[in-house]
mmCIF file of N, CA and C in Angstrom:
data_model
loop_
_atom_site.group_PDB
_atom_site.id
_atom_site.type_symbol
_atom_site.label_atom_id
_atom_site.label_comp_id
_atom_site.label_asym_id
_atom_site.label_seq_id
_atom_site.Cartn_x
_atom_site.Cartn_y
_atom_site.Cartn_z
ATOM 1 N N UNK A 1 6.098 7.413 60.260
ATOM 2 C CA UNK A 1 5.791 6.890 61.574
ATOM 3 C C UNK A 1 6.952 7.215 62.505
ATOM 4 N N UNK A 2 6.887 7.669 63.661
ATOM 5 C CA UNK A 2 7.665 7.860 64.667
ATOM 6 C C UNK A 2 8.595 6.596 64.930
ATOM 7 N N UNK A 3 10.053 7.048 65.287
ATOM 8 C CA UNK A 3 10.602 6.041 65.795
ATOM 9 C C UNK A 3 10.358 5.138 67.028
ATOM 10 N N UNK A 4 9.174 5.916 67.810
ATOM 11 C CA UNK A 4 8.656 5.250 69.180
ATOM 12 C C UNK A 4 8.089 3.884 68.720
ATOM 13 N N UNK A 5 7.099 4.256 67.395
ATOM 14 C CA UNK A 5 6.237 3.673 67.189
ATOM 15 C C UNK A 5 6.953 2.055 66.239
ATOM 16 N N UNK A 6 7.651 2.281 65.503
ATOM 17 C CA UNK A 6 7.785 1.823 64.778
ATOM 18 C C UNK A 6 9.097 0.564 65.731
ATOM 19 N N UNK A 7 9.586 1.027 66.825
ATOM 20 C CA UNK A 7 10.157 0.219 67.446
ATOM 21 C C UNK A 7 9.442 -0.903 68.117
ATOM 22 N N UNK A 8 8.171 -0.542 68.226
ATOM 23 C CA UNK A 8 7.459 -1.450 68.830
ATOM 24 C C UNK A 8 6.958 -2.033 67.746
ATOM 25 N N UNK A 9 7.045 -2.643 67.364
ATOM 26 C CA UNK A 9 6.150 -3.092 66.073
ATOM 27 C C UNK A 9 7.015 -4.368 65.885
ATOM 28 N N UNK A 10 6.397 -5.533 65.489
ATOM 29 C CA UNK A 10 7.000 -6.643 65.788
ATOM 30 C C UNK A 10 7.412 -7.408 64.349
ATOM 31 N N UNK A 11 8.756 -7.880 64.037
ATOM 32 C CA UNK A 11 8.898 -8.095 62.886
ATOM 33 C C UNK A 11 8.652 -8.968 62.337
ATOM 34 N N UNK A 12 8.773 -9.071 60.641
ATOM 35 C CA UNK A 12 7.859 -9.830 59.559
ATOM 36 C C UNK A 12 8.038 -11.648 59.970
ATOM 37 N N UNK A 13 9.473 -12.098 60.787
ATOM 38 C CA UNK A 13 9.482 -13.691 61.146
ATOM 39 C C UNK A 13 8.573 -13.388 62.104
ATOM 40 N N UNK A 14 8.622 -12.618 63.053
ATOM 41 C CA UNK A 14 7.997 -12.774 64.276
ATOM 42 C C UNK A 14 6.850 -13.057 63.999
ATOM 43 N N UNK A 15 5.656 -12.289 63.253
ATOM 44 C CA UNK A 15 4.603 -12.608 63.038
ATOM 45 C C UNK A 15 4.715 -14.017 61.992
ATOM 46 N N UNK A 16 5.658 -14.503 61.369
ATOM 47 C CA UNK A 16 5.215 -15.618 60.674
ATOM 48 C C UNK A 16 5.267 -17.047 61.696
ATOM 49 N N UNK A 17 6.192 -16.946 62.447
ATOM 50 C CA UNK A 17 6.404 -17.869 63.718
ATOM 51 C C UNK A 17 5.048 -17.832 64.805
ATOM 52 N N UNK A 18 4.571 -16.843 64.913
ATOM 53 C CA UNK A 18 2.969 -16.466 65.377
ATOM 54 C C UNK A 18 2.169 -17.587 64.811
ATOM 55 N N UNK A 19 1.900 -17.307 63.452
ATOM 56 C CA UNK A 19 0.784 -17.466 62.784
ATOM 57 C C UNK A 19 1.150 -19.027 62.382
ATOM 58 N N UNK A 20 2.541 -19.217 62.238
ATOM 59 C CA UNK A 20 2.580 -21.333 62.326
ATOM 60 C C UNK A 20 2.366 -21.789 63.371
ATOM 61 N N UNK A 21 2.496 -21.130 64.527
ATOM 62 C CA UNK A 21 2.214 -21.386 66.156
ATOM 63 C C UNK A 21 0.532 -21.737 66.080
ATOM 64 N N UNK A 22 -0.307 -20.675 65.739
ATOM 65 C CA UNK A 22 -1.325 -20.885 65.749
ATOM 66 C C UNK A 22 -2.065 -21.856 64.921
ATOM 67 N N UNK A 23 -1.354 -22.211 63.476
ATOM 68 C CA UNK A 23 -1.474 -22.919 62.921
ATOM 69 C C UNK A 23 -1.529 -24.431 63.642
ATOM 70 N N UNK A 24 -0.417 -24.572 64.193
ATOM 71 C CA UNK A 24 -0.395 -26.091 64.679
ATOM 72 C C UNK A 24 -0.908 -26.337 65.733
ATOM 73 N N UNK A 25 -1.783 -25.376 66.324
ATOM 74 C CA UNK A 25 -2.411 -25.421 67.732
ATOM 75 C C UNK A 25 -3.578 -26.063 67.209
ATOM 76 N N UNK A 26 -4.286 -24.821 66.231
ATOM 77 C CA UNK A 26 -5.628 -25.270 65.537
ATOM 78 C C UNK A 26 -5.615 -26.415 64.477
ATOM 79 N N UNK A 27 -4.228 -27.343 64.139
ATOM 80 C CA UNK A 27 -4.425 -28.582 63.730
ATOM 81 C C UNK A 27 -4.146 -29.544 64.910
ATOM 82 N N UNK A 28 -3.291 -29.698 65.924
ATOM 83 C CA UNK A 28 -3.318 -30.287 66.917
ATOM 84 C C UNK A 28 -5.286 -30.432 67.448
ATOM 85 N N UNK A 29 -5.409 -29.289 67.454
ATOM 86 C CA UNK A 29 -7.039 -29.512 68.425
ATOM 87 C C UNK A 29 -7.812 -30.171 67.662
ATOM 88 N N UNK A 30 -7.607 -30.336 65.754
ATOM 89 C CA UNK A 30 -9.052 -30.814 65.005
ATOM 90 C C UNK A 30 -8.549 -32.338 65.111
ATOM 91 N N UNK A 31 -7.083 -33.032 65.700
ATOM 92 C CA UNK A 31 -6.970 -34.503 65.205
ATOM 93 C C UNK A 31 -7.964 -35.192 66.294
ATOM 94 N N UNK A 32 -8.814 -34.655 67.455
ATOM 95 C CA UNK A 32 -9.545 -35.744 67.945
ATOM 96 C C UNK A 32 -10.892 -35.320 67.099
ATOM 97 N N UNK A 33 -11.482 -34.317 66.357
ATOM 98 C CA UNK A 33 -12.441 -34.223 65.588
ATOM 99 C C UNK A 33 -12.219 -35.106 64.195
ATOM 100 N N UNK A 34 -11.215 -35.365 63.560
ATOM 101 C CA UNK A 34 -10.527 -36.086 62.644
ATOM 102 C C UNK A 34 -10.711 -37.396 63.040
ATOM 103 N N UNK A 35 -10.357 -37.317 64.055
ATOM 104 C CA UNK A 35 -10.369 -39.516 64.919
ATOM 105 C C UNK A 35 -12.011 -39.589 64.621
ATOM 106 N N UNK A 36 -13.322 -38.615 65.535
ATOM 107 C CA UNK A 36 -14.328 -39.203 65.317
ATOM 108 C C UNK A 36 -14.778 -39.169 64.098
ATOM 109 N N UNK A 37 -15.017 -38.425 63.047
ATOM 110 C CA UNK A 37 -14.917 -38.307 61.822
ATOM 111 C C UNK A 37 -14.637 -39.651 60.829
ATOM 112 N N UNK A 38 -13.447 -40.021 61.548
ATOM 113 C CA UNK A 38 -12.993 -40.962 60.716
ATOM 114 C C UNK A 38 -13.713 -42.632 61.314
ATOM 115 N N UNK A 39 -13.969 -42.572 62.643
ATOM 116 C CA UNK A 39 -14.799 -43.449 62.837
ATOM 117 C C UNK A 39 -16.460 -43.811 62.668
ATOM 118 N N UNK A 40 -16.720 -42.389 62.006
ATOM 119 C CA UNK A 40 -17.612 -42.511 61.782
ATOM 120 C C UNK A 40 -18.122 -43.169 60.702
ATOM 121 N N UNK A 41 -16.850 -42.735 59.672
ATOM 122 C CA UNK A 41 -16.651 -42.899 58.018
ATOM 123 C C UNK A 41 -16.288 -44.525 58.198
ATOM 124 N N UNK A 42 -15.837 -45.307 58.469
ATOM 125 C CA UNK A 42 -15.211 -46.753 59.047
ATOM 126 C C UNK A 42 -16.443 -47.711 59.721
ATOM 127 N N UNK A 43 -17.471 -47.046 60.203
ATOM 128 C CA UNK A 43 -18.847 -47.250 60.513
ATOM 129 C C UNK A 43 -19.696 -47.352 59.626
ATOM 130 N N UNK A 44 -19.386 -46.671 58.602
ATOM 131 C CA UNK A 44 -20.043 -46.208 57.458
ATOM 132 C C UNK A 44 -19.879 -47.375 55.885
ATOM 133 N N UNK A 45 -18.744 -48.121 56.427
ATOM 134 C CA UNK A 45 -17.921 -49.263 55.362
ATOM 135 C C UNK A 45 -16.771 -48.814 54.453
ATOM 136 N N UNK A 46 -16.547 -47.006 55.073
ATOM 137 C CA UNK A 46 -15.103 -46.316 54.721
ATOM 138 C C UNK A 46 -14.229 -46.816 55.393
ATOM 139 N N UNK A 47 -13.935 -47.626 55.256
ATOM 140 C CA UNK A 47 -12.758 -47.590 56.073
ATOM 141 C C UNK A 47 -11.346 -47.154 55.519
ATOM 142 N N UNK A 48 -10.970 -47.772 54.230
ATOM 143 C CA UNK A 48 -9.679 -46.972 53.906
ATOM 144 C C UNK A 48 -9.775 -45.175 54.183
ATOM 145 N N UNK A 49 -10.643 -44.651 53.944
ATOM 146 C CA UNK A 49 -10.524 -43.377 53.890
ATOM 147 C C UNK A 49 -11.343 -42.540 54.870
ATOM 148 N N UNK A 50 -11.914 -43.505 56.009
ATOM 149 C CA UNK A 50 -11.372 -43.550 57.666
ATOM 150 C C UNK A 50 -9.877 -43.379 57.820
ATOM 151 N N UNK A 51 -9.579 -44.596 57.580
ATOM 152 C CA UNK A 51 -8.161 -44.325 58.595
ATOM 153 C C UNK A 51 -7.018 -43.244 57.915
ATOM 154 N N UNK A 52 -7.254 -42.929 56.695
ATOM 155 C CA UNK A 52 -6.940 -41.719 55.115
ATOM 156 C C UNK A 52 -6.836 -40.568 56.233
ATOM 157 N N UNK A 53 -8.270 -40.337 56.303
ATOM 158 C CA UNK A 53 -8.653 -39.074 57.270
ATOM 159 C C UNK A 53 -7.647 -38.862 58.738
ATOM 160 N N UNK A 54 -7.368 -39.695 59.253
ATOM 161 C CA UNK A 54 -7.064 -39.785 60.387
ATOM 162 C C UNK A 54 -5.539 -39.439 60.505
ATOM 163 N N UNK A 55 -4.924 -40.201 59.811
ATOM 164 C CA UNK A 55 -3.536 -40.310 59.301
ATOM 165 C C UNK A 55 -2.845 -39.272 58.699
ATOM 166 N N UNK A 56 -3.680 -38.476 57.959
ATOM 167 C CA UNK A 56 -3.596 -37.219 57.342
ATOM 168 C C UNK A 56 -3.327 -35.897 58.495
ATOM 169 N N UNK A 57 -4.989 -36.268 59.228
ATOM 170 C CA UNK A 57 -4.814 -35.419 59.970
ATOM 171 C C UNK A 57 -3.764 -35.209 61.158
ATOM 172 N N UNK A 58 -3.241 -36.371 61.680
ATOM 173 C CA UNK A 58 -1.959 -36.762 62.737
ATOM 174 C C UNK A 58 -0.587 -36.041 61.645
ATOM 175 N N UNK A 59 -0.342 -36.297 60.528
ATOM 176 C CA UNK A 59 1.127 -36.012 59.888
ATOM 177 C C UNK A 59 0.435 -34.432 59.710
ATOM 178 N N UNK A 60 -0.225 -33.775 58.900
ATOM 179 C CA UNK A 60 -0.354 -32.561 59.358
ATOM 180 C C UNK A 60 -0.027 -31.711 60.757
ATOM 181 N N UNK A 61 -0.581 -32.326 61.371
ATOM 182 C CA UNK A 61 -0.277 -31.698 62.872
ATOM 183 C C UNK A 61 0.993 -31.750 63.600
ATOM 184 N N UNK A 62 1.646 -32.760 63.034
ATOM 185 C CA UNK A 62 2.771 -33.211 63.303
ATOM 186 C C UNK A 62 3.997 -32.093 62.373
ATOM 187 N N UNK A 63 3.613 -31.796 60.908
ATOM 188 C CA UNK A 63 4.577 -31.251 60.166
ATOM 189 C C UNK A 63 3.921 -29.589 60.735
ATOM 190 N N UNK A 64 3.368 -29.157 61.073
ATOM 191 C CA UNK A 64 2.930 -28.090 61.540
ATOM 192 C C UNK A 64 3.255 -27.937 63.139
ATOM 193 N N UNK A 65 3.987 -29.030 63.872
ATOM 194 C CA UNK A 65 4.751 -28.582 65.052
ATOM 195 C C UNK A 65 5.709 -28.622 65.057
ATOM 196 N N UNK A 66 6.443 -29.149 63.812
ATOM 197 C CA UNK A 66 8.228 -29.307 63.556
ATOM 198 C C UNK A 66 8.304 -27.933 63.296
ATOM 199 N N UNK A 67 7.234 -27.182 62.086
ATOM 200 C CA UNK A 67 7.840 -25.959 61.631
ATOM 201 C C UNK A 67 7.700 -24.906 62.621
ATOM 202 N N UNK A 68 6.702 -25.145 63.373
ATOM 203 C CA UNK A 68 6.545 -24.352 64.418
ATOM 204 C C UNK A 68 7.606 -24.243 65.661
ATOM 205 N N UNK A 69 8.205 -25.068 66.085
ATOM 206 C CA UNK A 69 9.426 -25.338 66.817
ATOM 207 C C UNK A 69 10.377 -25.420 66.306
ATOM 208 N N UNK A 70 10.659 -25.458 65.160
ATOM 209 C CA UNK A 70 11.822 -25.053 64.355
ATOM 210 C C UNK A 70 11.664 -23.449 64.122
ATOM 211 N N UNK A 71 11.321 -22.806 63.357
ATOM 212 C CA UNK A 71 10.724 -21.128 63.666
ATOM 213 C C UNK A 71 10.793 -20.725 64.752
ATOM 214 N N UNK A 72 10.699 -20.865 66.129
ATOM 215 C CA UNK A 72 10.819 -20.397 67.477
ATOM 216 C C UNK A 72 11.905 -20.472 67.754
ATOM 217 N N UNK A 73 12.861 -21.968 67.861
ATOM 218 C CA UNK A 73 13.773 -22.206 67.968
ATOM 219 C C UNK A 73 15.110 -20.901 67.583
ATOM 220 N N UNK A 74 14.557 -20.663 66.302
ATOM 221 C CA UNK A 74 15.370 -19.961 65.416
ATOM 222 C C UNK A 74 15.103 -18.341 66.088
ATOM 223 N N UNK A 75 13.957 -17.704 66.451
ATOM 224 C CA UNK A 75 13.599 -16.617 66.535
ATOM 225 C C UNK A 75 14.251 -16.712 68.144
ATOM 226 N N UNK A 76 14.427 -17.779 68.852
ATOM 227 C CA UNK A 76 14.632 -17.373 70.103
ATOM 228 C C UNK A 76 16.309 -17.440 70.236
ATOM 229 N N UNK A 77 17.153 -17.903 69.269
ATOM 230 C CA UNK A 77 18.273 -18.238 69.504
ATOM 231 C C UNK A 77 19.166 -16.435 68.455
ATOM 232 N N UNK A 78 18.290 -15.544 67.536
ATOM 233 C CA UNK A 78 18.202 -14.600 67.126
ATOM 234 C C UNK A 78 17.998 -13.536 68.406
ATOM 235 N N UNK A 79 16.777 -13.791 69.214
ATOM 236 C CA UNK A 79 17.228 -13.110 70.592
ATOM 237 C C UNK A 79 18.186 -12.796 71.377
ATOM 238 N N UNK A 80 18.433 -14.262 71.531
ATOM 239 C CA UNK A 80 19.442 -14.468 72.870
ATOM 240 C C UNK A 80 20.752 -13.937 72.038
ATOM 241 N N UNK A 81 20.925 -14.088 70.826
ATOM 242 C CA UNK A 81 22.396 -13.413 70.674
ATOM 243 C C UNK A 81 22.234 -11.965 69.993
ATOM 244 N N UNK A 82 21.249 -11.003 70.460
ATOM 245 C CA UNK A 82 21.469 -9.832 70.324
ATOM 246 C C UNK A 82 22.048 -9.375 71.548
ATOM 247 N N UNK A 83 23.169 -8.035 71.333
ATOM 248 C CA UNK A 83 23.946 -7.819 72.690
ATOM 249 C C UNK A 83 23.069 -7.069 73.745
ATOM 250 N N UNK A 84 21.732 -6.808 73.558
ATOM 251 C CA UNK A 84 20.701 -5.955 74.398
ATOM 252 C C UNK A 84 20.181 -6.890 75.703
ATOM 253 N N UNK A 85 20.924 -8.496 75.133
ATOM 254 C CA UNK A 85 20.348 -8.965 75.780
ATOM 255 C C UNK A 85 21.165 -10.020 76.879
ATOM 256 N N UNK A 86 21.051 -9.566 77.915
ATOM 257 C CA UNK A 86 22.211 -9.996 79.145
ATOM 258 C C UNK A 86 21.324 -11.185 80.218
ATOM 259 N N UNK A 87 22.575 -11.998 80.795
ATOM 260 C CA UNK A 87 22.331 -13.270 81.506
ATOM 261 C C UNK A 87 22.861 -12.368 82.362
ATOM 262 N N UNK A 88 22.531 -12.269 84.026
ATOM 263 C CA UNK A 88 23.263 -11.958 84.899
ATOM 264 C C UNK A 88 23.020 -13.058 85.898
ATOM 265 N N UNK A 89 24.498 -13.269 86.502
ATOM 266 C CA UNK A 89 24.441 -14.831 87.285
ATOM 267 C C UNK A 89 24.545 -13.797 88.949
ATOM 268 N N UNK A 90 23.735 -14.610 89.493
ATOM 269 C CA UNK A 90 23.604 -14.003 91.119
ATOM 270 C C UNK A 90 24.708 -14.786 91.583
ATOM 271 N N UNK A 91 24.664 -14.074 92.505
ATOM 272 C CA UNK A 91 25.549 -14.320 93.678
ATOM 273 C C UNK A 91 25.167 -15.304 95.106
ATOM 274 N N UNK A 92 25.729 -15.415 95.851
ATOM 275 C CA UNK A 92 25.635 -15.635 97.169
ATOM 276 C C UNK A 92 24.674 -15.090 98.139
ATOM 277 N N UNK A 93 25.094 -13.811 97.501
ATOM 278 C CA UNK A 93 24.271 -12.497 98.384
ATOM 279 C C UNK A 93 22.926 -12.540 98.491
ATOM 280 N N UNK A 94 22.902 -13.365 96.911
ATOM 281 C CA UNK A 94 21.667 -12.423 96.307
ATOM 282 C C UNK A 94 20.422 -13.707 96.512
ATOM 283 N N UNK A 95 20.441 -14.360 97.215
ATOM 284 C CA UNK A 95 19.573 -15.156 97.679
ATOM 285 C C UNK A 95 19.182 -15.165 98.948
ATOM 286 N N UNK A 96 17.629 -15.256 99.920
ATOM 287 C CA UNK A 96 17.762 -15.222 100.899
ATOM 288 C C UNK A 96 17.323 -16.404 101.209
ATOM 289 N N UNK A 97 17.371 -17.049 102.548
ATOM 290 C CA UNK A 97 16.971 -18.334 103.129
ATOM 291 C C UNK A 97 16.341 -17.638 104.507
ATOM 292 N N UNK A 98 15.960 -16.489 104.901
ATOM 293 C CA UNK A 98 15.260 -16.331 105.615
ATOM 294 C C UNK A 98 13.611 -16.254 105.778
ATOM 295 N N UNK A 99 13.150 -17.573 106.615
ATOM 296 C CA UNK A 99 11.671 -17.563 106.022
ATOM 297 C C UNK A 99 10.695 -17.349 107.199
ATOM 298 N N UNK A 100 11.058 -16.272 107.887
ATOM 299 C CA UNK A 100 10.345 -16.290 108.786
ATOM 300 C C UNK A 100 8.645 -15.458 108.692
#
């Protein structure tokens, strides 16, 4: 593979920090399907395993946004200290206040 190609290509954390990202999105979105679920089951004379369901589904979603923000955290602080990558602080100049 060409070096063009292969520079673009995004590496093996990167895609794993992706795919826990997406992970905890798509458990974040099922805990209000989980809540009715579980009220349904609690309706039903489940109730321990109503609120089982529910509880489960909240600490899942929950341990699936620590790792997910922990993984980013890490991939973005791996960024910022590669030397390709520069802060430049403006100036005075470099702002205008003319708003006409």
């Amino acid at each position: 593979m060409a070096g063009w190609y292969e520079a673009r290509r995004l590496p093996r954390s990167t895609k794993a920090v992706i795919a826990v990202t997406l992970l905890a999105v798509l458990l974040v979105a099922a805990v209000p399907v989980a809540l009715f679920a579980g009220v349904i089951m609690m309706l039903l004379g489940h109730v321990v395993g109503g609120l089982a369901l529910f509880g489960g589904s909240i600490l899942a979603a929950l341990a699936a946004l620590v790792v997910a923000g922990l993984g980013g955290a890490r991939e973005l602080r791996k960024f910022v200290s590669q030397r390709s990558f520069h802060v430049l602080q403006l100036g005075s100049d470099d702002y205008t206040t003319d708003y006409r």
